[in-house]
mmCIF file of C-alpha atoms in Angstrom:
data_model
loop_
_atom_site.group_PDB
_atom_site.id
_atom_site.type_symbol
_atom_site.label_atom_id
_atom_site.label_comp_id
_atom_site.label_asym_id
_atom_site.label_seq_id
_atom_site.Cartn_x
_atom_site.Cartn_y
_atom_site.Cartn_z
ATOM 1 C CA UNK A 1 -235.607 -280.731 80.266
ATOM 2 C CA UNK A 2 -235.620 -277.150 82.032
ATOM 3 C CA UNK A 3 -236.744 -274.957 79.084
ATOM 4 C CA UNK A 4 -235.181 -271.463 78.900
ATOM 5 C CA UNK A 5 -237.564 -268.106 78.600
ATOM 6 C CA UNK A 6 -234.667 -265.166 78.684
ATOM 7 C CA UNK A 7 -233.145 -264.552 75.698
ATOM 8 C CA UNK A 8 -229.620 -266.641 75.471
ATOM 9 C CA UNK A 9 -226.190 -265.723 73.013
ATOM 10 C CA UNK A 10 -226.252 -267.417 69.551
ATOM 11 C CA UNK A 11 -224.468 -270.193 67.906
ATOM 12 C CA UNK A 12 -223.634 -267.207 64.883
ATOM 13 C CA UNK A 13 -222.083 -264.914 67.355
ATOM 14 C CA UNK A 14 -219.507 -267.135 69.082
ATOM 15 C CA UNK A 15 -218.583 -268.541 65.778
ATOM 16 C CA UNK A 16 -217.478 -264.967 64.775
ATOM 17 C CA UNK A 17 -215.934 -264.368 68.343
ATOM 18 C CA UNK A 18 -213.995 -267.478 67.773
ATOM 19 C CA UNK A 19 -213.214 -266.622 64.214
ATOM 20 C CA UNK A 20 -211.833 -263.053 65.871
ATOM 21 C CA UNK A 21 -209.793 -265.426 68.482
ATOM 22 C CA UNK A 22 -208.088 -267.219 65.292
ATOM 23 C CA UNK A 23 -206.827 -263.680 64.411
ATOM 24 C CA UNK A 24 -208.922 -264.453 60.517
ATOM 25 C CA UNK A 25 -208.633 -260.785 58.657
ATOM 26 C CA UNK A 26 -212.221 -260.611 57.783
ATOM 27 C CA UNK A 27 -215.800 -262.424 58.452
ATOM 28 C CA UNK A 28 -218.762 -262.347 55.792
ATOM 29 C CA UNK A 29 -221.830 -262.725 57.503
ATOM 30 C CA UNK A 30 -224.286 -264.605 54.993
ATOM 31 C CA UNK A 31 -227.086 -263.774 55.499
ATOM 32 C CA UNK A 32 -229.489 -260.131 55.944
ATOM 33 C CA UNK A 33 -227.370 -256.940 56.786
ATOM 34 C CA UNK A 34 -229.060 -256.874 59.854
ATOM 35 C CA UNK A 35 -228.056 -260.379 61.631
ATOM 36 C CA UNK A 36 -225.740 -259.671 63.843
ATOM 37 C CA UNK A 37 -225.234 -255.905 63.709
ATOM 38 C CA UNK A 38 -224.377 -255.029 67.157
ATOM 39 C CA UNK A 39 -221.882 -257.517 67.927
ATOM 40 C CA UNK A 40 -220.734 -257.261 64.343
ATOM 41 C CA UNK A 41 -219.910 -253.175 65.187
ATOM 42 C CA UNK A 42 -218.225 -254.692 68.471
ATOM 43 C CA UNK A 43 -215.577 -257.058 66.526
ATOM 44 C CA UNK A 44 -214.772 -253.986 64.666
ATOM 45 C CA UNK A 45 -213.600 -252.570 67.230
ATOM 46 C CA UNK A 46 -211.252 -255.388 67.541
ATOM 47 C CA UNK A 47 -210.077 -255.315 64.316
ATOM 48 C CA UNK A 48 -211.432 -257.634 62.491
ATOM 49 C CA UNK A 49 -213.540 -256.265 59.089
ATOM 50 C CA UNK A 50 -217.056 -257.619 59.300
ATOM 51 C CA UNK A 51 -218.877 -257.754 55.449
ATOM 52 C CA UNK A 52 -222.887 -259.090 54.807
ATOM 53 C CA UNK A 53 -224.235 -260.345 51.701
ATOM 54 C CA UNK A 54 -227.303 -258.431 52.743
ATOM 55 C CA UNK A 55 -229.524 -261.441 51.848
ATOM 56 C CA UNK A 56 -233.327 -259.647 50.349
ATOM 57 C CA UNK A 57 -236.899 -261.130 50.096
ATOM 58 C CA UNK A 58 -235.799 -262.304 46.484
ATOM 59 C CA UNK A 59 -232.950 -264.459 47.781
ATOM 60 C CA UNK A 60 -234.776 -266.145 49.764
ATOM 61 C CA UNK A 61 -237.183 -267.941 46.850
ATOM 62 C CA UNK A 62 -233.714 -268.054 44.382
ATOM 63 C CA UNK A 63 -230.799 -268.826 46.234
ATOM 64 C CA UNK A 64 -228.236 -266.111 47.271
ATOM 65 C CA UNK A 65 -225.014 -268.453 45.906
ATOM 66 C CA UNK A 66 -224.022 -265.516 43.087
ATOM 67 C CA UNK A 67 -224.292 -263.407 46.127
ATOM 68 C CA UNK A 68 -221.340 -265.151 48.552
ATOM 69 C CA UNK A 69 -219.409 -265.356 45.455
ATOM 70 C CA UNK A 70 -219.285 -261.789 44.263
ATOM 71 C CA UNK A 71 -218.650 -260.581 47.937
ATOM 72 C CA UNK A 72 -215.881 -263.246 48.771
ATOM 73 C CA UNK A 73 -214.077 -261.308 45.434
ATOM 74 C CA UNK A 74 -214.839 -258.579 46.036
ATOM 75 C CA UNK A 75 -213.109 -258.700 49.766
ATOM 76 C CA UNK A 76 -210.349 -260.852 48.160
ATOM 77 C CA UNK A 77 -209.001 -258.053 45.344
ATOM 78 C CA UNK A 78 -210.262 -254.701 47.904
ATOM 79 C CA UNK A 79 -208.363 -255.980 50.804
ATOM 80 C CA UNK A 80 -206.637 -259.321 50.067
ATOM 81 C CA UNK A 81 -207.205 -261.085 53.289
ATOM 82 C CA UNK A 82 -205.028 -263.974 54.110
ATOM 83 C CA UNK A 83 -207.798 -265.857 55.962
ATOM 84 C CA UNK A 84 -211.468 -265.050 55.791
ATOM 85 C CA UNK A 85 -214.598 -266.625 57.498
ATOM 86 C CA UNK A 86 -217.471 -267.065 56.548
ATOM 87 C CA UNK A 87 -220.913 -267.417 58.935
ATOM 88 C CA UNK A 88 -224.261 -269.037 57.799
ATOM 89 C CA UNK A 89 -227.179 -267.710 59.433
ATOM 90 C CA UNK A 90 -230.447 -268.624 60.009
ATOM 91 C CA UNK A 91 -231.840 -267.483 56.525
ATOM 92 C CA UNK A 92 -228.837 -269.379 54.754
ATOM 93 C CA UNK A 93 -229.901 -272.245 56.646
ATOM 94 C CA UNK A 94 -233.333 -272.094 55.687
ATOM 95 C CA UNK A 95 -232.811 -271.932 51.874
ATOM 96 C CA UNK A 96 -230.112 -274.514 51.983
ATOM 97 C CA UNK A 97 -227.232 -272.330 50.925
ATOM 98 C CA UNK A 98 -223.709 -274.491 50.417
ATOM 99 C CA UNK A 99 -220.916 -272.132 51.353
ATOM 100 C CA UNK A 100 -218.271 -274.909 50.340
ATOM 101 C CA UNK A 101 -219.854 -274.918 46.988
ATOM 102 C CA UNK A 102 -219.186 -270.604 46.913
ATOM 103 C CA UNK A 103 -215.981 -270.478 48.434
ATOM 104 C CA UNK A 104 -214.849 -273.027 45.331
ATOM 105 C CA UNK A 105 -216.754 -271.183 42.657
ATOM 106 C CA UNK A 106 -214.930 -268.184 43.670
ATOM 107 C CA UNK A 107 -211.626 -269.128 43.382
ATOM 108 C CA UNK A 108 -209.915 -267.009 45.454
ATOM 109 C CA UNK A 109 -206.663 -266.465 47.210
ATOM 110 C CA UNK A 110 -207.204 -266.400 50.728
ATOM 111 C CA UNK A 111 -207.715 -269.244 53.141
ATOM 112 C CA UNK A 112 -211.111 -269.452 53.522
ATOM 113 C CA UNK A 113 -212.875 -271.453 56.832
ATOM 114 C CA UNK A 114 -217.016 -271.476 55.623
ATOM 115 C CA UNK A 115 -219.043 -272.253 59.085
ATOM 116 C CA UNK A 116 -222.418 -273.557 58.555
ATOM 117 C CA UNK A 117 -223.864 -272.228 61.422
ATOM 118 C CA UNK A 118 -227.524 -270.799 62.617
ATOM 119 C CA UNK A 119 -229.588 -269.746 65.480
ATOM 120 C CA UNK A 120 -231.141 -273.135 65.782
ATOM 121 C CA UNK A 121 -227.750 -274.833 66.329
ATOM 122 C CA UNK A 122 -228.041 -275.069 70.192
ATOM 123 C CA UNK A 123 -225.987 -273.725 72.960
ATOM 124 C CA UNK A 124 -224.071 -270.722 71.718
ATOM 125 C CA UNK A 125 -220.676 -272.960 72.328
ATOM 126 C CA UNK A 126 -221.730 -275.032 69.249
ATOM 127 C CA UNK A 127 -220.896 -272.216 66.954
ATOM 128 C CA UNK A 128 -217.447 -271.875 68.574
ATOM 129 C CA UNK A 129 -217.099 -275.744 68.284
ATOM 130 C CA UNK A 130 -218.356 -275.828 64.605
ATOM 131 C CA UNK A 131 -215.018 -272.901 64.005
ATOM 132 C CA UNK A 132 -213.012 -275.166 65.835
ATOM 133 C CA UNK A 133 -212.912 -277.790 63.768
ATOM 134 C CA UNK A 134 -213.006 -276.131 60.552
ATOM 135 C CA UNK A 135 -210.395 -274.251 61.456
ATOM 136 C CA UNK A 136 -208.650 -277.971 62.367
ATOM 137 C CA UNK A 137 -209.602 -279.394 59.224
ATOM 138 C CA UNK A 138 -207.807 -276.240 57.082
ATOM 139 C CA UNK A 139 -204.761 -277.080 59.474
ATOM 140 C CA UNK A 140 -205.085 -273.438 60.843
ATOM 141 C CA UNK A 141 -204.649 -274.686 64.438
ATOM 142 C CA UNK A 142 -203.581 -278.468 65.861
ATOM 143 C CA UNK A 143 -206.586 -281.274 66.497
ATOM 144 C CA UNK A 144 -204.874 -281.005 69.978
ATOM 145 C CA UNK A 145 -205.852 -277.583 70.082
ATOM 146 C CA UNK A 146 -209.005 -277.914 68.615
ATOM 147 C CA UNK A 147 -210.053 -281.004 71.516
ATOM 148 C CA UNK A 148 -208.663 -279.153 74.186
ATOM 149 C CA UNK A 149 -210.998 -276.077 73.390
ATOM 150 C CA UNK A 150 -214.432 -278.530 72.535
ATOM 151 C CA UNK A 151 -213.270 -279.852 76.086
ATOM 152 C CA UNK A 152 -213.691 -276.549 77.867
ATOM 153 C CA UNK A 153 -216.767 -275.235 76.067
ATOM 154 C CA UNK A 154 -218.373 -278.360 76.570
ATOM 155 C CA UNK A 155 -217.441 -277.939 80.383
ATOM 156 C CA UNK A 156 -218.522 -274.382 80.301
ATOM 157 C CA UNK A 157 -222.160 -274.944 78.714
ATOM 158 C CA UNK A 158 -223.039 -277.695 81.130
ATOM 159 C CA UNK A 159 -221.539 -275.675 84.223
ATOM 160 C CA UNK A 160 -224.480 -273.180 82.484
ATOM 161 C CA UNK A 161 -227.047 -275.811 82.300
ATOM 162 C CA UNK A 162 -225.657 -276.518 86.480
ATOM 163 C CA UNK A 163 -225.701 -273.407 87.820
ATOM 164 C CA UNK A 164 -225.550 -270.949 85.877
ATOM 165 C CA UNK A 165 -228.377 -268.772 83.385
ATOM 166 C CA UNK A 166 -229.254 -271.810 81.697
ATOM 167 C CA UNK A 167 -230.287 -273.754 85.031
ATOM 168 C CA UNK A 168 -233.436 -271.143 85.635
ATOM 169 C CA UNK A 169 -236.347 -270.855 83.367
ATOM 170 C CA UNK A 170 -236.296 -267.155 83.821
ATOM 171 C CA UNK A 171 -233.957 -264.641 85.204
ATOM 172 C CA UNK A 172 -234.867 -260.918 85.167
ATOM 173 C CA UNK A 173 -231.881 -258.801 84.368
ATOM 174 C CA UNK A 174 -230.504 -256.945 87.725
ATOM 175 C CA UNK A 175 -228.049 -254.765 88.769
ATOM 176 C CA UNK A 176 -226.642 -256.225 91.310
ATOM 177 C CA UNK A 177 -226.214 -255.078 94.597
ATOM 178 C CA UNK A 178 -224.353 -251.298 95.198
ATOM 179 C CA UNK A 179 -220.641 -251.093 94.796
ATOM 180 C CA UNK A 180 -220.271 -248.395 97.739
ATOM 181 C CA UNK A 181 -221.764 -251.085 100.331
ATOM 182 C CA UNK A 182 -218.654 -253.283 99.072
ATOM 183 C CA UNK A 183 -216.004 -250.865 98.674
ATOM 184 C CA UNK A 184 -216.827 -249.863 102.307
ATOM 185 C CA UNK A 185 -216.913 -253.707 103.356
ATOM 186 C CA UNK A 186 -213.641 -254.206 101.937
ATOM 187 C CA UNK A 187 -211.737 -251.205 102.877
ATOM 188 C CA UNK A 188 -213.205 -252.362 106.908
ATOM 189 C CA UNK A 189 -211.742 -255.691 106.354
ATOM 190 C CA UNK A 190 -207.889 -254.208 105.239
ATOM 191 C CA UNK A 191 -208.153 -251.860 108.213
ATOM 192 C CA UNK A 192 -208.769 -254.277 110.748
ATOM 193 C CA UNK A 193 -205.964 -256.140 109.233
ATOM 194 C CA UNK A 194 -207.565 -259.081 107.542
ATOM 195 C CA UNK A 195 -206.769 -261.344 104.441
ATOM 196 C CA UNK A 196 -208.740 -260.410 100.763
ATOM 197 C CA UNK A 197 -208.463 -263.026 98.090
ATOM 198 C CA UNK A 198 -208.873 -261.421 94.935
ATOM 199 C CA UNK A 199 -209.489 -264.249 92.002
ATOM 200 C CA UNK A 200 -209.916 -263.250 88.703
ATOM 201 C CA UNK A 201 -211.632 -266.243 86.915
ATOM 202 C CA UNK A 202 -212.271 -264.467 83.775
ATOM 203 C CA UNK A 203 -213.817 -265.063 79.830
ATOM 204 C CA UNK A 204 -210.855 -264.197 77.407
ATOM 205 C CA UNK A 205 -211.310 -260.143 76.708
ATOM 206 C CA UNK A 206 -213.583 -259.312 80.039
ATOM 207 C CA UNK A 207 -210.508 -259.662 81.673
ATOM 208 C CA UNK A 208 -208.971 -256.848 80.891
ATOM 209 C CA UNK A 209 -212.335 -255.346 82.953
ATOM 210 C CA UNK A 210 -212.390 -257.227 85.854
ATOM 211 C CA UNK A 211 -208.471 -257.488 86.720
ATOM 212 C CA UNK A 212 -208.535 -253.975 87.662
ATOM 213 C CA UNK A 213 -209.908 -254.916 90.837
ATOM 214 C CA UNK A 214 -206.364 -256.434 91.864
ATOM 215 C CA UNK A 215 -204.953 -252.836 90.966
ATOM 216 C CA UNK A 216 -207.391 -251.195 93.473
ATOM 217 C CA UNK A 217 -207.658 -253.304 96.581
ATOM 218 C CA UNK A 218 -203.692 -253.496 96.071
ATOM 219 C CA UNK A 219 -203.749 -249.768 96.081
ATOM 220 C CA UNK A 220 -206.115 -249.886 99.364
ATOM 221 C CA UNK A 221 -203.768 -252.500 101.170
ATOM 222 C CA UNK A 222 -200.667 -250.333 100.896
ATOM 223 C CA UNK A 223 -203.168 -247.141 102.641
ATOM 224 C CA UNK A 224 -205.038 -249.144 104.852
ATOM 225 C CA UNK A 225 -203.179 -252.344 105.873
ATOM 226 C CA UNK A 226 -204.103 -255.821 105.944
ATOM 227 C CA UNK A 227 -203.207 -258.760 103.328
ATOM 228 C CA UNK A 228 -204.077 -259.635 99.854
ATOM 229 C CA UNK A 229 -203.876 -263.045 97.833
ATOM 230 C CA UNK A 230 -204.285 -262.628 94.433
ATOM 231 C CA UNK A 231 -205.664 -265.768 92.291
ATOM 232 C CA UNK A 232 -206.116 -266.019 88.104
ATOM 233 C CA UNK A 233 -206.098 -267.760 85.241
ATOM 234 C CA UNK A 234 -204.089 -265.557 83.300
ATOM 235 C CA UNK A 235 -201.199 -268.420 81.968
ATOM 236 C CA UNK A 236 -199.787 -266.581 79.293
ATOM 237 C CA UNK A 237 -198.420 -269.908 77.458
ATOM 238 C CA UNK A 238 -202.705 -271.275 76.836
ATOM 239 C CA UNK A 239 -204.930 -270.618 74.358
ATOM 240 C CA UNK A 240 -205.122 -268.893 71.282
ATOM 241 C CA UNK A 241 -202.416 -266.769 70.238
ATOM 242 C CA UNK A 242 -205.308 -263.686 70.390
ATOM 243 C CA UNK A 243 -205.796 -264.738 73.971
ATOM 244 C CA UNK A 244 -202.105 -265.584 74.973
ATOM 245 C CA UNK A 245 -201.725 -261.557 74.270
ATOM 246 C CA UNK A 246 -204.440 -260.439 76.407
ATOM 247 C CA UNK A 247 -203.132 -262.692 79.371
ATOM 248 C CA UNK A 248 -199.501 -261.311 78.554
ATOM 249 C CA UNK A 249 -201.121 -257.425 78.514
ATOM 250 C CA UNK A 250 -202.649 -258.181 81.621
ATOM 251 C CA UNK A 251 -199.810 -259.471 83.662
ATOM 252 C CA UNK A 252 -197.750 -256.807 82.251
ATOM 253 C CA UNK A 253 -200.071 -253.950 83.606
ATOM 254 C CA UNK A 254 -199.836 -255.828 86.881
ATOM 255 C CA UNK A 255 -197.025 -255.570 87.114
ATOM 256 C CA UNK A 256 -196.582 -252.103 86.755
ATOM 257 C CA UNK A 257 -198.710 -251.902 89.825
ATOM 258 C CA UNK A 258 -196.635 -253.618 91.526
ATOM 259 C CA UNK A 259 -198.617 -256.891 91.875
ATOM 260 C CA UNK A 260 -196.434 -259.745 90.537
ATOM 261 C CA UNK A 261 -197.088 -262.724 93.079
ATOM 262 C CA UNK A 262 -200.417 -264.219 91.435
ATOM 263 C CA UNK A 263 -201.599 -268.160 91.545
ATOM 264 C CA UNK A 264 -202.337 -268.725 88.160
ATOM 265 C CA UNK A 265 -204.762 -271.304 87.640
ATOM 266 C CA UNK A 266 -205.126 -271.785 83.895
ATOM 267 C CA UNK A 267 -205.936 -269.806 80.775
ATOM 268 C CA UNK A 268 -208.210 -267.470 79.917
ATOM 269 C CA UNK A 269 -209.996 -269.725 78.023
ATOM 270 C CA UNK A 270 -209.574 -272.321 80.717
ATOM 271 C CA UNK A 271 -212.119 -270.398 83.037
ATOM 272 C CA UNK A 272 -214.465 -273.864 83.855
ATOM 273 C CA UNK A 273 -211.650 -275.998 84.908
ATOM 274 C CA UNK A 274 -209.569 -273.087 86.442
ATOM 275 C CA UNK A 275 -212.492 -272.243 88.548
ATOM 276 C CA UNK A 276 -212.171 -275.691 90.282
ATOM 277 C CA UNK A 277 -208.595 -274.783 91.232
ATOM 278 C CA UNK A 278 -209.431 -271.012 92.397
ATOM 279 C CA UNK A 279 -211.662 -272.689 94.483
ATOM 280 C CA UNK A 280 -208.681 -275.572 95.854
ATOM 281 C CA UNK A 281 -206.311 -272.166 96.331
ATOM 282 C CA UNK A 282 -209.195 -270.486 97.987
ATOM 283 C CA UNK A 283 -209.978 -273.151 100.530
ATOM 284 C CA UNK A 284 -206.031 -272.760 101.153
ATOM 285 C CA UNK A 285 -205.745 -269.074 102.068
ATOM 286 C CA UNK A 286 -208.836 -269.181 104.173
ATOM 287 C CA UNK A 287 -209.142 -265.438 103.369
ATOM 288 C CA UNK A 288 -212.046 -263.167 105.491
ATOM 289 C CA UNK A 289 -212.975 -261.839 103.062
ATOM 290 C CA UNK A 290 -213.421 -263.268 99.250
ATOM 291 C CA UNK A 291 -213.510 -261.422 95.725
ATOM 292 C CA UNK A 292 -214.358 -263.432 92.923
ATOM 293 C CA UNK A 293 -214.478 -261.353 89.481
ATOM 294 C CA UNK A 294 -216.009 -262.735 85.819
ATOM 295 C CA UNK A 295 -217.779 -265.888 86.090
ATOM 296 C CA UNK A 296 -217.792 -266.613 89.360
ATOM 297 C CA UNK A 297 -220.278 -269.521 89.365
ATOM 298 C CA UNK A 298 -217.360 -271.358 87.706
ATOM 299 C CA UNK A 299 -215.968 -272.228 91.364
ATOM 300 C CA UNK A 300 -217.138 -274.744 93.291
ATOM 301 C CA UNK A 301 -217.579 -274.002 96.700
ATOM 302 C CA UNK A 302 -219.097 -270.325 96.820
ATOM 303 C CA UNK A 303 -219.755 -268.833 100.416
ATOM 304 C CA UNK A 304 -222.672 -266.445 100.740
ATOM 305 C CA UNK A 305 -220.509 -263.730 102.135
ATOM 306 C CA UNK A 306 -218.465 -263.742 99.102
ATOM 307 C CA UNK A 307 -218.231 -260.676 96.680
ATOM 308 C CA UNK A 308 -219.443 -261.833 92.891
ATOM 309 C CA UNK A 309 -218.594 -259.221 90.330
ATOM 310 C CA UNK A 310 -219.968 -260.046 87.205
ATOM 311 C CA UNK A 311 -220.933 -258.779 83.662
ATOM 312 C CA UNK A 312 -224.278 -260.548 83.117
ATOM 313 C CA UNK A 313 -227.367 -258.447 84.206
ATOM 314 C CA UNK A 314 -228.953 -262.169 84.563
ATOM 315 C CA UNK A 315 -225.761 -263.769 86.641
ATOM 316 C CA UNK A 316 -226.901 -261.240 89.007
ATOM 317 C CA UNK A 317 -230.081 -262.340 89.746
ATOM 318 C CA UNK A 318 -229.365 -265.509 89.531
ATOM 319 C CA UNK A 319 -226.673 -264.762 92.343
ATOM 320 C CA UNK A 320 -228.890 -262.786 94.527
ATOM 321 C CA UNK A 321 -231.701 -265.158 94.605
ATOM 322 C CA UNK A 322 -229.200 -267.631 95.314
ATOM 323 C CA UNK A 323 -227.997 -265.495 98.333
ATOM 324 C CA UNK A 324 -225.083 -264.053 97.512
ATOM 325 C CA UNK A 325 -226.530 -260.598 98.175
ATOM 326 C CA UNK A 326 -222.607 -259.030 97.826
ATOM 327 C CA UNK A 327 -222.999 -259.482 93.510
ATOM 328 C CA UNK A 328 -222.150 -256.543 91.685
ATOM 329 C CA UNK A 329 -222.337 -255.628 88.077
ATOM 330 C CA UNK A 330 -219.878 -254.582 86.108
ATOM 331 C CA UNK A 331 -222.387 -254.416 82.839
ATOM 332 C CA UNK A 332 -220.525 -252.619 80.700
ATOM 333 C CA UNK A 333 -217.453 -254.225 80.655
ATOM 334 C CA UNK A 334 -217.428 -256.091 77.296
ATOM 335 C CA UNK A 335 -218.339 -253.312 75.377
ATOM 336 C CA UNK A 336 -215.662 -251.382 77.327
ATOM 337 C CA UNK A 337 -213.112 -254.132 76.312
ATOM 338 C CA UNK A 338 -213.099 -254.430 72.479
ATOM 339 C CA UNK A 339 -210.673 -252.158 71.617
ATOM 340 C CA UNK A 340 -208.078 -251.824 74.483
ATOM 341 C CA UNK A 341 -204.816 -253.298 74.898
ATOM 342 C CA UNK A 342 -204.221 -252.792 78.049
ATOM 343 C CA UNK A 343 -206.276 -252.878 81.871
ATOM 344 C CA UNK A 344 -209.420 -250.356 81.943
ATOM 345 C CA UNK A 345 -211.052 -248.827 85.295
ATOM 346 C CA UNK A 346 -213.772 -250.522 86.662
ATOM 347 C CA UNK A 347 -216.492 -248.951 88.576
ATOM 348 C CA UNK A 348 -216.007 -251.344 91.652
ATOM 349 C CA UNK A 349 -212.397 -250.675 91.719
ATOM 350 C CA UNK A 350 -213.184 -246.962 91.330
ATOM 351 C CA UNK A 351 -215.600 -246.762 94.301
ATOM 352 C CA UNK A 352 -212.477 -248.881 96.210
ATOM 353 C CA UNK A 353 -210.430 -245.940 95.303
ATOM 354 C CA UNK A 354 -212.966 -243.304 96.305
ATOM 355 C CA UNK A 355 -213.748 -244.536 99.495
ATOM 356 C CA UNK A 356 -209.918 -244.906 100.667
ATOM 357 C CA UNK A 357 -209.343 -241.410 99.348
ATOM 358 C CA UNK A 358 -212.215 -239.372 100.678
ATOM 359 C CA UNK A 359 -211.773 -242.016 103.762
ATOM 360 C CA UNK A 360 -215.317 -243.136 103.874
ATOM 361 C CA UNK A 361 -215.950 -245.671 106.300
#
C-alpha cells in the first residue's frame, strides 16, 4: 500500500461541500471553532451559514451533548432553517459524541441530516458518501441518486489512487509551467490554420474557472483563423439541483460568446466517467493541438504535447514529472469561484487574449 506524505482534503470538508450541493440552509460544525475555518469562510461565500459548537478542553473529559443541543435551537428559532447539517469532527469522534441522540433531544423544526464524520474516515470522498446516504435515508434525494453519486466518487478516488495525487508518496506543490509559452503556442497553431480541442472536464464549481478558456481561444479563432472543437461535461439535466445550475450558468455564458456547438460528455459531477468519453471524442477530432482544463488526469489517453490546466499546485507536479511539461496552474480558481454565478477570467485565457491583442508571436 503506497502511503501518502503531502497533506490530502478531509472526509469533514467534502461532507460540508456535499451538504452545500444539497442546497441544506445551514451546517453546525461539532466540534472546536477552529476545524474547518477556511473552507468554512469559503461555503459562506456560497451561501450557506456555517455555525461551531466551539468544543473547549472541558468538553472533551464531559461530553459536549448540551452543547449540539443549545446551538441546533438556537439556529432553529434565529434563522429557522428548513434543513440543517450537522458534521462530526475528529474531537466528536474521539469522545464518542451521538449526534442522533442531540438532534432528538432538541426537538426542533427543521430537517436535520447529522453526519458522523472525522479526519480518520479515509479518502475525503467518504465524507461525501457518508452525506449521501443520510441525505437518502431522510428521503432528501432518491437511493438512485444517492448510488449513482457513491458510483462516481468511488471512480474518482481510485482514478486518484491510479494516477492521480494519491498514486505518489510525495508531490511538491508547483506552478506549473508559464501561461505566455502556451498562449503563444496556441495562438501559432490558429494562425497556421490548425484544429484546438478545448475539453472542459471539470469538478462541479471550478468550472465556472476553467470554461473561460473556450471564451478566449474562441475569441483568438475568429482574429487569427484556424478551427476549434469544444468538448464538456456540462449536461445541464445531471446532478444535483446546485450543480444542474452551475452547468445551466455556464452554457448560458457560452452562449453569449457565441459558442453553442459543444460535445457534452456528462455532468459536472460525472467528471471520472466523462473523462473516458472526452478522451473517445478526442481520439475523433484528431485535433493538433489539445486543451484539457480541470482534472485532466481523468482522460485516458493523455499525449505529452497536450496542454493540462489545472487547480492543484500538486496535479502539477505530478504532470510535469510525468512529462507533460505544457501544465499550467490556474491555483486560484476555487477560491475565485464561491460566490459567482456566472463565468470568471482566467489567467490562461487572459494571456490568450493578450497575446492576440498586442500580437505577440
Amino acid at each position: 500500500m503506497n502511503r501518502v506524505l503531502h497533506p490530502r482534503p478531509n472526509p469533514i470538508i467534502a461532507a460540508m461541500y456535499t451538504l452545500r450541493d444539497l442546497d441544506v440552509d445551514l451546517i453546525i460544525l461539532h466540534g472546536p471553532a477552529g476545524c474547518g475555518f477556511m473552507a468554512s469562510r469559503r461555503l459562506e461565500e456560497a451561501g450557506v451559514k456555517v455555525m461551531t459548537t466551539g468544543m473547549q478542553e472541558n468538553d472533551l473529559i464531559f461530553g459536549a451533548e448540551e452543547n449540539l443541543i443549545d446551538v441546533l435551537r438556537t439556529v432553529d428559532r434565529d434563522f429557522t432553517p428548513k434543513t440543517i447539517g450537522i458534521i462530526g469532527t475528529c474531537a466528536s469522534m474521539i469522545i464518542g459524541e451521538n449526534l442522533d441522540s442531540a438532534v432528538r433531544k432538541a426537538g426542533i423544526r427543521a430537517m436535520v441530516l447529522p453526519v458522523d464524520v472525522h479526519g480518520c474516515s479515509g479518502a475525503n470522498t467518504n465524507g461525501a458518501i457518508r452525506v449521501l446516504e443520510v441525505a437518502a435515508s431522510k428521503g432528501l434525494i432518491p437511493v438512485h441518486e444517492c448510488e449513482r453519486q457513491k458510483a462516481m466518487l468511488t471512480k474518482a478516488t481510485a482514478i486518484e489512487k491510479d494516477r492521480g495525487i494519491t498514486s505518489r508518496t510525495y508531490l511538491e506543490p508547483s506552478n506549473g509551467a508559464t501561461k505566455l509559452a502556451v498562449a503563444l503556442k496556441i495562438t501559432k497553431a490558429l494562425r497556421e490554420g490548425q484544429t484546438i480541442a478545448v475539453t472542459l472536464n471539470a469538478k462541479k464549481e471550478t468550472a465556472y474557472g476553467f470554461a473561460d478558456i473556450f471564451r478566449a481561444v474562441e475569441m483568438a479563432k475568429r482574429k487569427l483563423g484556424g478551427r476549434t472543437v469544444c468538448i464538456a461535461n456540462l449536461d445541464r439535466t445531471v446532478g444535483l439541483p446546485r450543480i444542474r445550475r452551475y452547468s445551466e450558468d455556464i452554457l448560458r455564458d457560452l452562449g453569449g460568446s457565441g459558442i453553442t456547438d459543444i460535445q457534452i460528455t456528462g455532468g459536472l459531477d460525472e467528471y471520472p466517467i466523462a473523462g473516458e468519453k472526452a478522451a473517445d471524442m478526442l481520439d475523433a477530432v484528431d485535433a493538433e493541438v489539445r486543451i484539457i482544463a480541470g482534472l485532466p488526469h481523468s482522460l485516458p489517453r493523455l499525449r505529452r504535447d497536450d496542454v493540462l490546466v489545472t487547480d492543484q499546485p500538486r496535479e502539477l507536479r505530478n504532470y510535469l514529472d510525468k512529462g507533460f511539461q505544457n501544465s499550467v496552474g490556474e491555483i486560484s480558481t476555487h477560491a475565485d469561484v464561491m460566490s459567482t454565478h456566472s463565468i470568471i477570467d482566467s489567467e490562461l485565457g487572459n494571456t490568450i487574449r493578450e497575446v492576440v491583442e498586442k500580437d505577440y508571436r
